[in-house]
mmCIF file with all atom_site columns, C-alpha atoms in Angstrom:
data_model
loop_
_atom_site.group_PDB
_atom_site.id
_atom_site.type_symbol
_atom_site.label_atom_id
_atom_site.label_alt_id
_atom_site.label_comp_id
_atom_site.label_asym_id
_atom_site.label_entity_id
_atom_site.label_seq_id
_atom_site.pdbx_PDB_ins_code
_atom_site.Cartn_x
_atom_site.Cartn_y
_atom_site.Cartn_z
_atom_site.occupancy
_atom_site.B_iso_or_equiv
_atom_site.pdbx_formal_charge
_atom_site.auth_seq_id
_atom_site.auth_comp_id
_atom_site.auth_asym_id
_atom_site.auth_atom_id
_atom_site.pdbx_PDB_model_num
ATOM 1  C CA . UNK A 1 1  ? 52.981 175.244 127.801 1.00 0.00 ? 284 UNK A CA 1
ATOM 2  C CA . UNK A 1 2  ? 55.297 173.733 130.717 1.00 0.00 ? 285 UNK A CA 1
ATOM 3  C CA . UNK A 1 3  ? 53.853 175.854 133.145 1.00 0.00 ? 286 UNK A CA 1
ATOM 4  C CA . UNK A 1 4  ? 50.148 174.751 132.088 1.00 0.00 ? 287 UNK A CA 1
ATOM 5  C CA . UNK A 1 5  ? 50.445 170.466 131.444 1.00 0.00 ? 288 UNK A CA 1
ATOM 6  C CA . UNK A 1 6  ? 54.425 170.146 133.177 1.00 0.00 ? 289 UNK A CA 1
ATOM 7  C CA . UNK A 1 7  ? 53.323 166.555 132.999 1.00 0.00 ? 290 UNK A CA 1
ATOM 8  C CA . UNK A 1 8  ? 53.857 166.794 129.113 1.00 0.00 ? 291 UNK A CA 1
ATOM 9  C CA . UNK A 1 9  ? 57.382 167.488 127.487 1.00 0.00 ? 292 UNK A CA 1
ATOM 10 C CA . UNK A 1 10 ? 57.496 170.451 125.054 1.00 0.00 ? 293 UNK A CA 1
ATOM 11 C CA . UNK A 1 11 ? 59.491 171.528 122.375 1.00 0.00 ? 294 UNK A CA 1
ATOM 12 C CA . UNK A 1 12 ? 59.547 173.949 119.562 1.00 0.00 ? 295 UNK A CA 1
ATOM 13 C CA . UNK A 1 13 ? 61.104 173.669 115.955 1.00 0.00 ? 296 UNK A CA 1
ATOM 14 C CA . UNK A 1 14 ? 62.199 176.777 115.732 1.00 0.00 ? 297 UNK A CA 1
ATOM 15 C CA . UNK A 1 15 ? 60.220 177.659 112.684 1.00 0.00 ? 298 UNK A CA 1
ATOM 16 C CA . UNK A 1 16 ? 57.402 175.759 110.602 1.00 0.00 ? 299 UNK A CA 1
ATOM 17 C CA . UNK A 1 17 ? 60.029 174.792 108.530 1.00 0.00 ? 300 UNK A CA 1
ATOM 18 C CA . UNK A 1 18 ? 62.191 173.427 110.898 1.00 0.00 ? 301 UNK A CA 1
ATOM 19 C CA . UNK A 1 19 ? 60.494 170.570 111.800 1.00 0.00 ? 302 UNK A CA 1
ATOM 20 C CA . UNK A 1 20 ? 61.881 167.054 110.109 1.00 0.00 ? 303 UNK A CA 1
ATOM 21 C CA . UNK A 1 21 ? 61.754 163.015 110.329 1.00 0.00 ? 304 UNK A CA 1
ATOM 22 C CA . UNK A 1 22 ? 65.464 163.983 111.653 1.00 0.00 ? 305 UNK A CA 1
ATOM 23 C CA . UNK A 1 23 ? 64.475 165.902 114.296 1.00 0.00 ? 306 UNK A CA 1
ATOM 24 C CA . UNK A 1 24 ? 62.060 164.189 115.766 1.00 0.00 ? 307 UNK A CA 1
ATOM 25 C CA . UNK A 1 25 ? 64.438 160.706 115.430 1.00 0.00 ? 308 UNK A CA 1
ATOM 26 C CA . UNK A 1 26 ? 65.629 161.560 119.113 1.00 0.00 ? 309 UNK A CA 1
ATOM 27 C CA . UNK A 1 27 ? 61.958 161.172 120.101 1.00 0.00 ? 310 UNK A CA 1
ATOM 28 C CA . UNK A 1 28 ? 61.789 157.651 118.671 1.00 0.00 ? 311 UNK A CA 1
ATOM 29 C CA . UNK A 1 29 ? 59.175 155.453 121.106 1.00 0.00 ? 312 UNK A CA 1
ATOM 30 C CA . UNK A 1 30 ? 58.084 158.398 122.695 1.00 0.00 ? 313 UNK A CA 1
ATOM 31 C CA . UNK A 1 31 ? 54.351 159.820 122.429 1.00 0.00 ? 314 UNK A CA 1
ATOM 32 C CA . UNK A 1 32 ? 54.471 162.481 119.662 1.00 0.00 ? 315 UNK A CA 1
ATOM 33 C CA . UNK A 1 33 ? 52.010 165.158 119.171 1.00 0.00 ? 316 UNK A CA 1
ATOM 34 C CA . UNK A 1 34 ? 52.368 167.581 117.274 1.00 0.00 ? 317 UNK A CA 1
ATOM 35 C CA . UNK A 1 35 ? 50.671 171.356 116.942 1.00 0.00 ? 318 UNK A CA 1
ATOM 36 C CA . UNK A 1 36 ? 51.621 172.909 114.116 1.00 0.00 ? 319 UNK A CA 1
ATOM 37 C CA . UNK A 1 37 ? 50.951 176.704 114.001 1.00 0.00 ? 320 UNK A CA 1
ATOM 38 C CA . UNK A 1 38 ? 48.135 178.084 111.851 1.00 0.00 ? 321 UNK A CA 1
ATOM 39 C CA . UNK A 1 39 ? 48.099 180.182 108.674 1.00 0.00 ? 322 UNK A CA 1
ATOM 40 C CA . UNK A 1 40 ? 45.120 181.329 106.033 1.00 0.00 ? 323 UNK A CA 1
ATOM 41 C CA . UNK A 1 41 ? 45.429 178.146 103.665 1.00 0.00 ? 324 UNK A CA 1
ATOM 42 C CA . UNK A 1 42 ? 46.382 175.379 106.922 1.00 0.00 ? 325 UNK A CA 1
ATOM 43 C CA . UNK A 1 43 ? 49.049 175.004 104.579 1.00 0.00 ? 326 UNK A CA 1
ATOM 44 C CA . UNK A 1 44 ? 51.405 174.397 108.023 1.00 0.00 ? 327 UNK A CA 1
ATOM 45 C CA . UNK A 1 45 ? 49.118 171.552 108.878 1.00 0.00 ? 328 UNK A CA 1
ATOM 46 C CA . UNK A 1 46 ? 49.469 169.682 106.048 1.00 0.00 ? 329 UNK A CA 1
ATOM 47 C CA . UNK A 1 47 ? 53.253 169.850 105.594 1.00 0.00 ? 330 UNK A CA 1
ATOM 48 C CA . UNK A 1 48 ? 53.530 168.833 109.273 1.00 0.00 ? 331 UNK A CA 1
ATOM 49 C CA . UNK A 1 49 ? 50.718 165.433 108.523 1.00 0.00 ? 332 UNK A CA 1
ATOM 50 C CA . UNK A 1 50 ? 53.173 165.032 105.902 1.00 0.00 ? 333 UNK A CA 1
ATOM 51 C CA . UNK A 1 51 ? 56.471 164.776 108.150 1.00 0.00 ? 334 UNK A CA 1
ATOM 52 C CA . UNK A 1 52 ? 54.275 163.313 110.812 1.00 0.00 ? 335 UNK A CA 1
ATOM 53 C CA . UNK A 1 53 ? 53.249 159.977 108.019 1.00 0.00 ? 336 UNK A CA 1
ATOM 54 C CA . UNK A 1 54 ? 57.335 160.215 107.119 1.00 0.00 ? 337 UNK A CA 1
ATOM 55 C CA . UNK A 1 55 ? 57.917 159.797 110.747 1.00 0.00 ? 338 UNK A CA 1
ATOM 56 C CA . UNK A 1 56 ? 55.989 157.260 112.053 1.00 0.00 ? 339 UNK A CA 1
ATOM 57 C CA . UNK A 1 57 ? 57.023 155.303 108.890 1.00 0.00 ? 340 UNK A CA 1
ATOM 58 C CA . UNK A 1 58 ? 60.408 155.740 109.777 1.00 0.00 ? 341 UNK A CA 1
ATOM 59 C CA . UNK A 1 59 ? 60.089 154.953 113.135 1.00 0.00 ? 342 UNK A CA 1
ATOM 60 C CA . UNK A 1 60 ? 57.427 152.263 112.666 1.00 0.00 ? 343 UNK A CA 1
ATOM 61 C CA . UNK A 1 61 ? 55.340 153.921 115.552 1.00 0.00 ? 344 UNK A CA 1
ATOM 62 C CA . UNK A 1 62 ? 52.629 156.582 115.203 1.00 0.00 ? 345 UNK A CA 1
ATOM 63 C CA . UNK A 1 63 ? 53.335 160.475 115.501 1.00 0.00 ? 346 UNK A CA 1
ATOM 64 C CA . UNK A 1 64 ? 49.937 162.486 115.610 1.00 0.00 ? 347 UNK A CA 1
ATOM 65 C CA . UNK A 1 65 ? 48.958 166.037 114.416 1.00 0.00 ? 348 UNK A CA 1
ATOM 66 C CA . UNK A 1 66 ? 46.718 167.720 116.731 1.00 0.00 ? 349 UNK A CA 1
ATOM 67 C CA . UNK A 1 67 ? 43.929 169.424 114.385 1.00 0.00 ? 350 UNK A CA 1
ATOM 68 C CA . UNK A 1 68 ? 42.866 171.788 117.653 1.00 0.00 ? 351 UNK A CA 1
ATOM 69 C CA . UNK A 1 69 ? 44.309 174.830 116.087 1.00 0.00 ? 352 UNK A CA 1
ATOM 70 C CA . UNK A 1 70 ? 42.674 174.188 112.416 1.00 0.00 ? 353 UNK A CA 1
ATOM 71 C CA . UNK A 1 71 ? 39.583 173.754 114.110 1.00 0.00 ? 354 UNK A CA 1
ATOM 72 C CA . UNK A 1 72 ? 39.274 176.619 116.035 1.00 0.00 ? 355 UNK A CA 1
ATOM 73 C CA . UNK A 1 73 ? 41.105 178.904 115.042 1.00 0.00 ? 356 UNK A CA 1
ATOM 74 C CA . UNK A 1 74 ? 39.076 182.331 113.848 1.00 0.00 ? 357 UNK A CA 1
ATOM 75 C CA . UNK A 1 75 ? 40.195 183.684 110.672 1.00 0.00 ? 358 UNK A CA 1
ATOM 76 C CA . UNK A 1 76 ? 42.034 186.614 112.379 1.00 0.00 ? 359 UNK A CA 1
ATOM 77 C CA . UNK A 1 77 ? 43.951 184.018 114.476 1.00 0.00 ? 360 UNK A CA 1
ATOM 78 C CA . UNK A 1 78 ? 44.963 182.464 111.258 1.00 0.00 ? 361 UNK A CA 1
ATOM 79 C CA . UNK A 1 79 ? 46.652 185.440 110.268 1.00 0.00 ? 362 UNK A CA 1
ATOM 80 C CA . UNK A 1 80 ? 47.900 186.048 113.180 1.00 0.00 ? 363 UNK A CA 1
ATOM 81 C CA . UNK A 1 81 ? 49.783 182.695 112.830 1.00 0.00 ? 364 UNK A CA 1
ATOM 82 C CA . UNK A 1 82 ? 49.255 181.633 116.325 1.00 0.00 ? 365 UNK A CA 1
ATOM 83 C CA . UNK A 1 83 ? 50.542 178.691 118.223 1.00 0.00 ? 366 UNK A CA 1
ATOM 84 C CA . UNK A 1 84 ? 49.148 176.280 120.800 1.00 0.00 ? 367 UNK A CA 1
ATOM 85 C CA . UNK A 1 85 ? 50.059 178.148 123.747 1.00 0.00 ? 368 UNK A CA 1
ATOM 86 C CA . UNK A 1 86 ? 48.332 181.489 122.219 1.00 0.00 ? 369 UNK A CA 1
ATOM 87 C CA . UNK A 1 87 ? 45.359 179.669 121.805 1.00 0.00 ? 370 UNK A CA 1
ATOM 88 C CA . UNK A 1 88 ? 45.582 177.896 125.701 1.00 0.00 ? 371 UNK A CA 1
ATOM 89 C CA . UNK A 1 89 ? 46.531 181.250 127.439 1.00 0.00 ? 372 UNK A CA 1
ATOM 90 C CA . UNK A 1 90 ? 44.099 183.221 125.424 1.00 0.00 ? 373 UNK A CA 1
ATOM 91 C CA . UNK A 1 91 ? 40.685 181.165 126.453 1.00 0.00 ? 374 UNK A CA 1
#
């Protein structure tokens, strides 16, 4: 995603489950979006609004969960699991 918006910083978890309030504590008073990868239920999603509520809370300062991927993605991309950047280089 760098090489499409390099005005943007990106980083990955590492995993779906990877992502926590603690990890995202060295981001504190930046701009945080985040795209969680898709699955069948958009059970990803919600776990990530979760952390993102947990977050801002914390840091008394919003963090956002980009719905682009629940909203678009087809059914087969949703079992494909696919990520931000699958969706952006695949349009």
């Amino acid at each position: 995603m760098s090489a499409i918006r390099p005005e943007y910083l990106w980083l990955a978890t590492g995993g779906k489950t990877e992502l926590s309030v603690a990890r995202l504590s060295p981001l504190q008073g930046r701009r945080i979006i985040l795209f969680p990868d898709t699955d069948e239920t958009g059970q990803t999603y919600r776990d990530w609004y979760a952390i993102a509520e947990a977050a801002a809370s914390v840091f008394d300062h919003p963090v956002t969960v980009s719905s682009i991927l629940e909203q678009r993605a087809t059914p087969a991309q949703r079992t494909a699991k696919i990520d931000i950047a699958d969706l952006i280089y695949n349009e």
